[in-house]
Short mmCIF file of C-alpha atoms and ligand atoms in Angstrom, two decimals:
data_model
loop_
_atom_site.label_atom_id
_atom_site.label_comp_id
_atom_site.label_asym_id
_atom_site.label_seq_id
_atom_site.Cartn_x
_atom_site.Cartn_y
_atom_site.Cartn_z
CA UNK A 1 0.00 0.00 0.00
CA UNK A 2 1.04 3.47 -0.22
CA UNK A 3 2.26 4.75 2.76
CA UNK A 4 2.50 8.69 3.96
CA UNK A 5 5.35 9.63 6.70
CA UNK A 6 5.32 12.99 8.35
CA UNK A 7 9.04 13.05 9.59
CA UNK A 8 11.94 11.82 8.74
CA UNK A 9 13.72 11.61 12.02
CA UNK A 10 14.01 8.08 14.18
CA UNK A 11 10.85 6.66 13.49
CA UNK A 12 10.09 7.88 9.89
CA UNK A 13 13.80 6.37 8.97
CA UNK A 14 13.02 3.11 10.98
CA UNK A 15 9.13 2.43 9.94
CA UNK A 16 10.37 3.22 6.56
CA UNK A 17 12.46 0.96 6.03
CA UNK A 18 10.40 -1.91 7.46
CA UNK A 19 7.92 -0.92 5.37
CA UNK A 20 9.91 -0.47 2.43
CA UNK A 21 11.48 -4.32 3.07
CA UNK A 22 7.70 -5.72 2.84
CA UNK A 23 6.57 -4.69 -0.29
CA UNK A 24 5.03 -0.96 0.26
CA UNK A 25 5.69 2.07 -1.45
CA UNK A 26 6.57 4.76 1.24
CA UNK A 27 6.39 8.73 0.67
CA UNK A 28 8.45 10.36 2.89
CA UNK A 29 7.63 14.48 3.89
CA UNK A 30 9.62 16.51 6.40
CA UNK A 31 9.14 20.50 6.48
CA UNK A 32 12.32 21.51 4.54
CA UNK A 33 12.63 20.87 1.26
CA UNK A 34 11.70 17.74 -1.01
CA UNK A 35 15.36 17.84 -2.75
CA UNK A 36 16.84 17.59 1.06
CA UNK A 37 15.16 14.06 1.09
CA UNK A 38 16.93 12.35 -1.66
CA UNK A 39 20.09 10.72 0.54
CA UNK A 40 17.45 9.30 2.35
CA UNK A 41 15.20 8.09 -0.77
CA UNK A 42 18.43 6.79 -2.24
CA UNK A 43 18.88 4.50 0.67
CA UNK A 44 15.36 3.43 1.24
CA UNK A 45 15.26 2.29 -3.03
CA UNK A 46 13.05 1.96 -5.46
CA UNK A 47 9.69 1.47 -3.19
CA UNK A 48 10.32 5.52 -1.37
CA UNK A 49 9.81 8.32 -2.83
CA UNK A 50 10.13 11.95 -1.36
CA UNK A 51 7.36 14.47 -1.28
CA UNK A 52 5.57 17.53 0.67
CA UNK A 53 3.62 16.60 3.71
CA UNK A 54 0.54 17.66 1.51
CA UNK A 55 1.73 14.88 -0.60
CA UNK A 56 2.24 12.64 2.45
CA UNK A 57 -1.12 13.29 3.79
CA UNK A 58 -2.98 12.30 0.57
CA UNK A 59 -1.78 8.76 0.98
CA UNK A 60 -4.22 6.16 2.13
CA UNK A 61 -2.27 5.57 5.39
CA UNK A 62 -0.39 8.31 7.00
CA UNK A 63 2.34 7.47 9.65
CA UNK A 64 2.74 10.63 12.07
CA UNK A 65 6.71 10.61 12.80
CA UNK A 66 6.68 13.93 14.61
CA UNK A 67 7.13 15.40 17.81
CA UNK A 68 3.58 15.40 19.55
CA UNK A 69 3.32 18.99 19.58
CA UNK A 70 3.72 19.31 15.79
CA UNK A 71 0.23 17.97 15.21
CA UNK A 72 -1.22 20.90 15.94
CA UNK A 73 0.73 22.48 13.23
CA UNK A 74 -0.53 20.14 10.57
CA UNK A 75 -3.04 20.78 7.95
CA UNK A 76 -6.08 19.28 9.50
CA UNK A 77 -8.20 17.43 7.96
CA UNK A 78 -6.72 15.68 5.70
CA UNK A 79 -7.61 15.42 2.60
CA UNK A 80 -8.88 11.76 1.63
CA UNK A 81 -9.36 10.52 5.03
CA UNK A 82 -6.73 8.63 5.39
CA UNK A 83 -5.74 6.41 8.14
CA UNK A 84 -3.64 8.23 10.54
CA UNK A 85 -1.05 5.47 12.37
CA UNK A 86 0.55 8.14 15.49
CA UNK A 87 3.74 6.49 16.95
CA UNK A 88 3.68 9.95 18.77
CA UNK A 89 4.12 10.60 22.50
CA UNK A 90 3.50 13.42 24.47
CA UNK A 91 5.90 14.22 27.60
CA UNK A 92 4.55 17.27 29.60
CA UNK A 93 7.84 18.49 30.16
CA UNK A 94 9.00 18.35 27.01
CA UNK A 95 5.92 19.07 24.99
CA UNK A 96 4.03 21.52 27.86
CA UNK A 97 1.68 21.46 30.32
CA UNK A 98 -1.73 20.12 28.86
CA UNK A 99 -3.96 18.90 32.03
CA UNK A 100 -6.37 17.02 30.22
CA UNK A 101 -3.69 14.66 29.30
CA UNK A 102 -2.06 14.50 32.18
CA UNK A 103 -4.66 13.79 34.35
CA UNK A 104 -5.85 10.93 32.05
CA UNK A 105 -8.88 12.58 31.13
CA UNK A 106 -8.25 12.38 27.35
CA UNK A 107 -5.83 9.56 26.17
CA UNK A 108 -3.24 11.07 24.11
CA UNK A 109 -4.00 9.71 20.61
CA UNK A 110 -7.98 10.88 21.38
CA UNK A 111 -6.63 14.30 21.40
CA UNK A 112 -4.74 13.64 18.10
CA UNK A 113 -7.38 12.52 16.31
CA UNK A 114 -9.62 15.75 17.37
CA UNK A 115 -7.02 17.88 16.69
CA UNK A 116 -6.81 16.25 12.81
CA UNK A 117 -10.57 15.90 12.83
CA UNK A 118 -10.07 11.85 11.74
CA UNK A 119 -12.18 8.95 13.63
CA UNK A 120 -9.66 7.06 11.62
CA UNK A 121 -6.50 7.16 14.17
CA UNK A 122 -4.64 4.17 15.30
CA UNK A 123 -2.03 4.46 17.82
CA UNK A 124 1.26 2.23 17.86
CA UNK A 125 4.74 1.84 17.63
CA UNK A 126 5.11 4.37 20.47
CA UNK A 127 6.34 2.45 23.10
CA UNK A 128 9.44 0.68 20.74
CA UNK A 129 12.95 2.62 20.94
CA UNK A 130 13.33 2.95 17.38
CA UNK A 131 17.03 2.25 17.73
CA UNK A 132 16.57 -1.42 17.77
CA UNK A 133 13.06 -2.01 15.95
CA UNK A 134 14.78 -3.20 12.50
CA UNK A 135 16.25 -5.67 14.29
CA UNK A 136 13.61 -7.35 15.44
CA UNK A 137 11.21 -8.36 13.21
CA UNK A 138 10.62 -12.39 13.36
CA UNK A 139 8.44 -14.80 10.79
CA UNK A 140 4.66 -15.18 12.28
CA UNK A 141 4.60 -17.86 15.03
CA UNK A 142 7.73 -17.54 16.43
CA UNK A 143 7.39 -17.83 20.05
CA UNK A 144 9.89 -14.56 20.56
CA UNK A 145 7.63 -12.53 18.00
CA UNK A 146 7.82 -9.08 19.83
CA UNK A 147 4.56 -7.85 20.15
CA UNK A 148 3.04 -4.04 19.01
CA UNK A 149 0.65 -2.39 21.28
CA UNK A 150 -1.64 -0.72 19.19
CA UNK A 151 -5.49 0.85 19.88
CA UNK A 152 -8.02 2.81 17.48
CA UNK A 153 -11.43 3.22 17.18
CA UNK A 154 -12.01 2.32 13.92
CA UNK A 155 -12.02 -1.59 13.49
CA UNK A 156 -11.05 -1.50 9.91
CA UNK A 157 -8.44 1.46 10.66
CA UNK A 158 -7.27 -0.91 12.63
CA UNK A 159 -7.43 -3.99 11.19
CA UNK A 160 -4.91 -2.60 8.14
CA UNK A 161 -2.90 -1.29 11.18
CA UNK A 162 -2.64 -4.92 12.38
CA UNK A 163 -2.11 -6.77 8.98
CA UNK A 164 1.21 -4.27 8.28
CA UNK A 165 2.42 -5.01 11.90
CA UNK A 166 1.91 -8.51 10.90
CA UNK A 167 3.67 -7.86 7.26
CA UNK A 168 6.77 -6.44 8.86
CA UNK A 169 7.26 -9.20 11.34
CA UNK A 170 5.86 -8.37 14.45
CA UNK A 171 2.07 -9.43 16.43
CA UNK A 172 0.02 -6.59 17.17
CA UNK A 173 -1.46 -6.52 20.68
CA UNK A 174 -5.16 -4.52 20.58
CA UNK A 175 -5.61 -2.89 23.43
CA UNK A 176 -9.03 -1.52 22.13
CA UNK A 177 -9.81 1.66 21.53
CA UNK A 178 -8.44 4.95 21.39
CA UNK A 179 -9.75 5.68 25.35
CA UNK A 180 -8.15 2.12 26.20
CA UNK A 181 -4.50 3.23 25.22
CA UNK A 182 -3.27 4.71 28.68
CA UNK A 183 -1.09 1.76 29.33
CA UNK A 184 0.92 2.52 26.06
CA UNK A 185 1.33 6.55 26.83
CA UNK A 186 4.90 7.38 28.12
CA UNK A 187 4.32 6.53 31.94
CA UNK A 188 2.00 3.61 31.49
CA UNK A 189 3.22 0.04 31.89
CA UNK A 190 3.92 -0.75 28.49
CA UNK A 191 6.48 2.02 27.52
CA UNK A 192 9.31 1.38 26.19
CA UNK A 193 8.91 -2.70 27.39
CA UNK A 194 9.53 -5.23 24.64
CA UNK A 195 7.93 -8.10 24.67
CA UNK A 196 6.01 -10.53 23.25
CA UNK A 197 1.85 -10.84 23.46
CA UNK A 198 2.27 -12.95 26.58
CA UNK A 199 4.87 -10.76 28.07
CA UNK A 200 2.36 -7.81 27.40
CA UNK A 201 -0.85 -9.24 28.74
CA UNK A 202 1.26 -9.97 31.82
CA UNK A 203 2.64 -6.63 32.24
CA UNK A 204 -0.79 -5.12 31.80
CA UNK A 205 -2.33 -7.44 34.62
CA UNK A 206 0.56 -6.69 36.74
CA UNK A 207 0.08 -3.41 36.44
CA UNK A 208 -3.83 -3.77 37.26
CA UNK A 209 -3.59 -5.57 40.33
CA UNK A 210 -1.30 -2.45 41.71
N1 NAP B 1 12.78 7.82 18.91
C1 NAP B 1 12.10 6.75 19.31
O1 NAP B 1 12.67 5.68 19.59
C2 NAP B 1 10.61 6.82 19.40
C3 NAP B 1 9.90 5.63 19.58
C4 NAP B 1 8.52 5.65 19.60
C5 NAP B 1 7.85 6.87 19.49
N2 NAP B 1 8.56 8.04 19.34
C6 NAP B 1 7.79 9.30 19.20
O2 NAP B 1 7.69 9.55 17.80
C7 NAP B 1 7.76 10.96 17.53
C8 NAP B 1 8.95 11.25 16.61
O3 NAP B 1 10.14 10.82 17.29
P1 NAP B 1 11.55 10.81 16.56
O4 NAP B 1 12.48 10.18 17.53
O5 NAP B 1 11.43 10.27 15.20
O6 NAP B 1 11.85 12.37 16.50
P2 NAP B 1 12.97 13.09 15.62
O7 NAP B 1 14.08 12.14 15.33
O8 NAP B 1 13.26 14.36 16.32
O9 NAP B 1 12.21 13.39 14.25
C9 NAP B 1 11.08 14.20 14.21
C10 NAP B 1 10.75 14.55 12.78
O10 NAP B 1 9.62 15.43 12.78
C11 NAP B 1 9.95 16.63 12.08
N3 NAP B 1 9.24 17.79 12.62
C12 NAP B 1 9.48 18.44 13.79
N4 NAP B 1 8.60 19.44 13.96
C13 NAP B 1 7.80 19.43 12.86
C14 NAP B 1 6.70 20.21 12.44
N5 NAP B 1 6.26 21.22 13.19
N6 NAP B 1 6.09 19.91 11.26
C15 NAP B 1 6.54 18.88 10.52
N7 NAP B 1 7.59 18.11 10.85
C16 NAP B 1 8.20 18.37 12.02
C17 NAP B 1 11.43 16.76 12.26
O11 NAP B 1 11.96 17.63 11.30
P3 NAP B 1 13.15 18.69 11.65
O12 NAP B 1 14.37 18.01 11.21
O13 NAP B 1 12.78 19.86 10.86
O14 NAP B 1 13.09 18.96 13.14
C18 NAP B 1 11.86 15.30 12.05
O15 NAP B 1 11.82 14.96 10.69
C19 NAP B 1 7.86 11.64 18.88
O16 NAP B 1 6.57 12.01 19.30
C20 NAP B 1 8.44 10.54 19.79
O17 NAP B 1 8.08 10.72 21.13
C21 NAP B 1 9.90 8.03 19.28
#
């Protein structure tokens, strides 16, 4: 499928190139210029192209690879209705003070979607350290298959969410929808913790019982 990336930073390079290794064709936008992207389309291949964000955003699945407070600088909606994959996280003391979210009032990925007017949001990849992600990947039932906690409203949103995860070698774990992803936000349970679906329904009932 084609693929949209806003940001070409850790994740952009990393989903990218997973991406780009099963089969999809992969636009990749930052906000400087197009020309600036060619290293990086040169070592992606064939399958990448570069482009503007509003050529990233007309894609039928967008991957948000920005820093969380540079949704609210995107052109909203976009065009198409795509589906909107954010691997973004928000850090109040990086990214400001915004009390709904920290008191759990408003999971972070609802406030995404409202803020690019889209029912069509899935959130995941957010709590892998990009560093080591294309190293992980492993064929489907492989009892160490890492596991990606993902959550979105939309079930088939989702579901397309869940077949790429499965493409590019990992399971996805659904943790339901968009209100249900607290455990994946930066100081839930599952941040930045690998592991596979077992490993992941045992952290989350760990973290329960607390
Ligand atoms: N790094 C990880 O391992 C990891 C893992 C999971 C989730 N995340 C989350 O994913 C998001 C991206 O992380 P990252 O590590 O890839 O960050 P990064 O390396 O700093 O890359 C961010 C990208 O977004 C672009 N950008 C920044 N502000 C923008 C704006 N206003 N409009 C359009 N593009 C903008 C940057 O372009 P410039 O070069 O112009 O700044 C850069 O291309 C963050 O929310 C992060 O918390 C990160």
């Amino acid at each position: 499928m084609d693929i949209g990336f806003i940001g070409t930073g850790n994740v952009g390079k990393a989903l990218a190139q997973l991406f780009v290794h099963a089969g999809h064709h992969v636009v990749m936008s930052h906000r400087h210029s197009v020309e600036s992207l060619n290293p990086l389309i040169e070592k992606l291949g064939v399958n990448a192209s570069a482009g503007t964000i509003a050529d990233a955003v007309k894609q039928p699945l967008v991957v948000l690879a920005v820093p969380f407070n540079a949704v609210r600088e995107l052109p909203a909606p976009f065009p198409g209705d795509p589906i909107i994959l954010d691997v973004t996280n928000y850090f109040p003391n990086r990214d400001g003070n915004i009390m709904n979210l920290e008191k759990h009032e408003e999971a972070t990925s609802q406030f995404v979607a409202r803020q690019l007017q889209s029912k069509k949001v899935v959130k995941g990849f957010n709590t892998i350290a990009m560093a080591r992600i294309t190293a992980m990947p492993r064929p489907t039932g492989d009892p160490q298959r890492i596991a990606v906690p993902i959550a979105g409203d939309d079930k088939q949103a989702k579901n397309t969410v869940k077949d790429l995860i499965d493409q590019i070698g990992f399971d996805p774990y659904d943790l339901g929808g968009l209100a249900d992803s607290l455990p994946a936000q930066s100081d839930g349970p599952l941040f930045i913790s690998v592991g596979t679906k077992a490993e992941i329904a045992q952290r989350l009932k760990a973290a329960q019982a607390k």
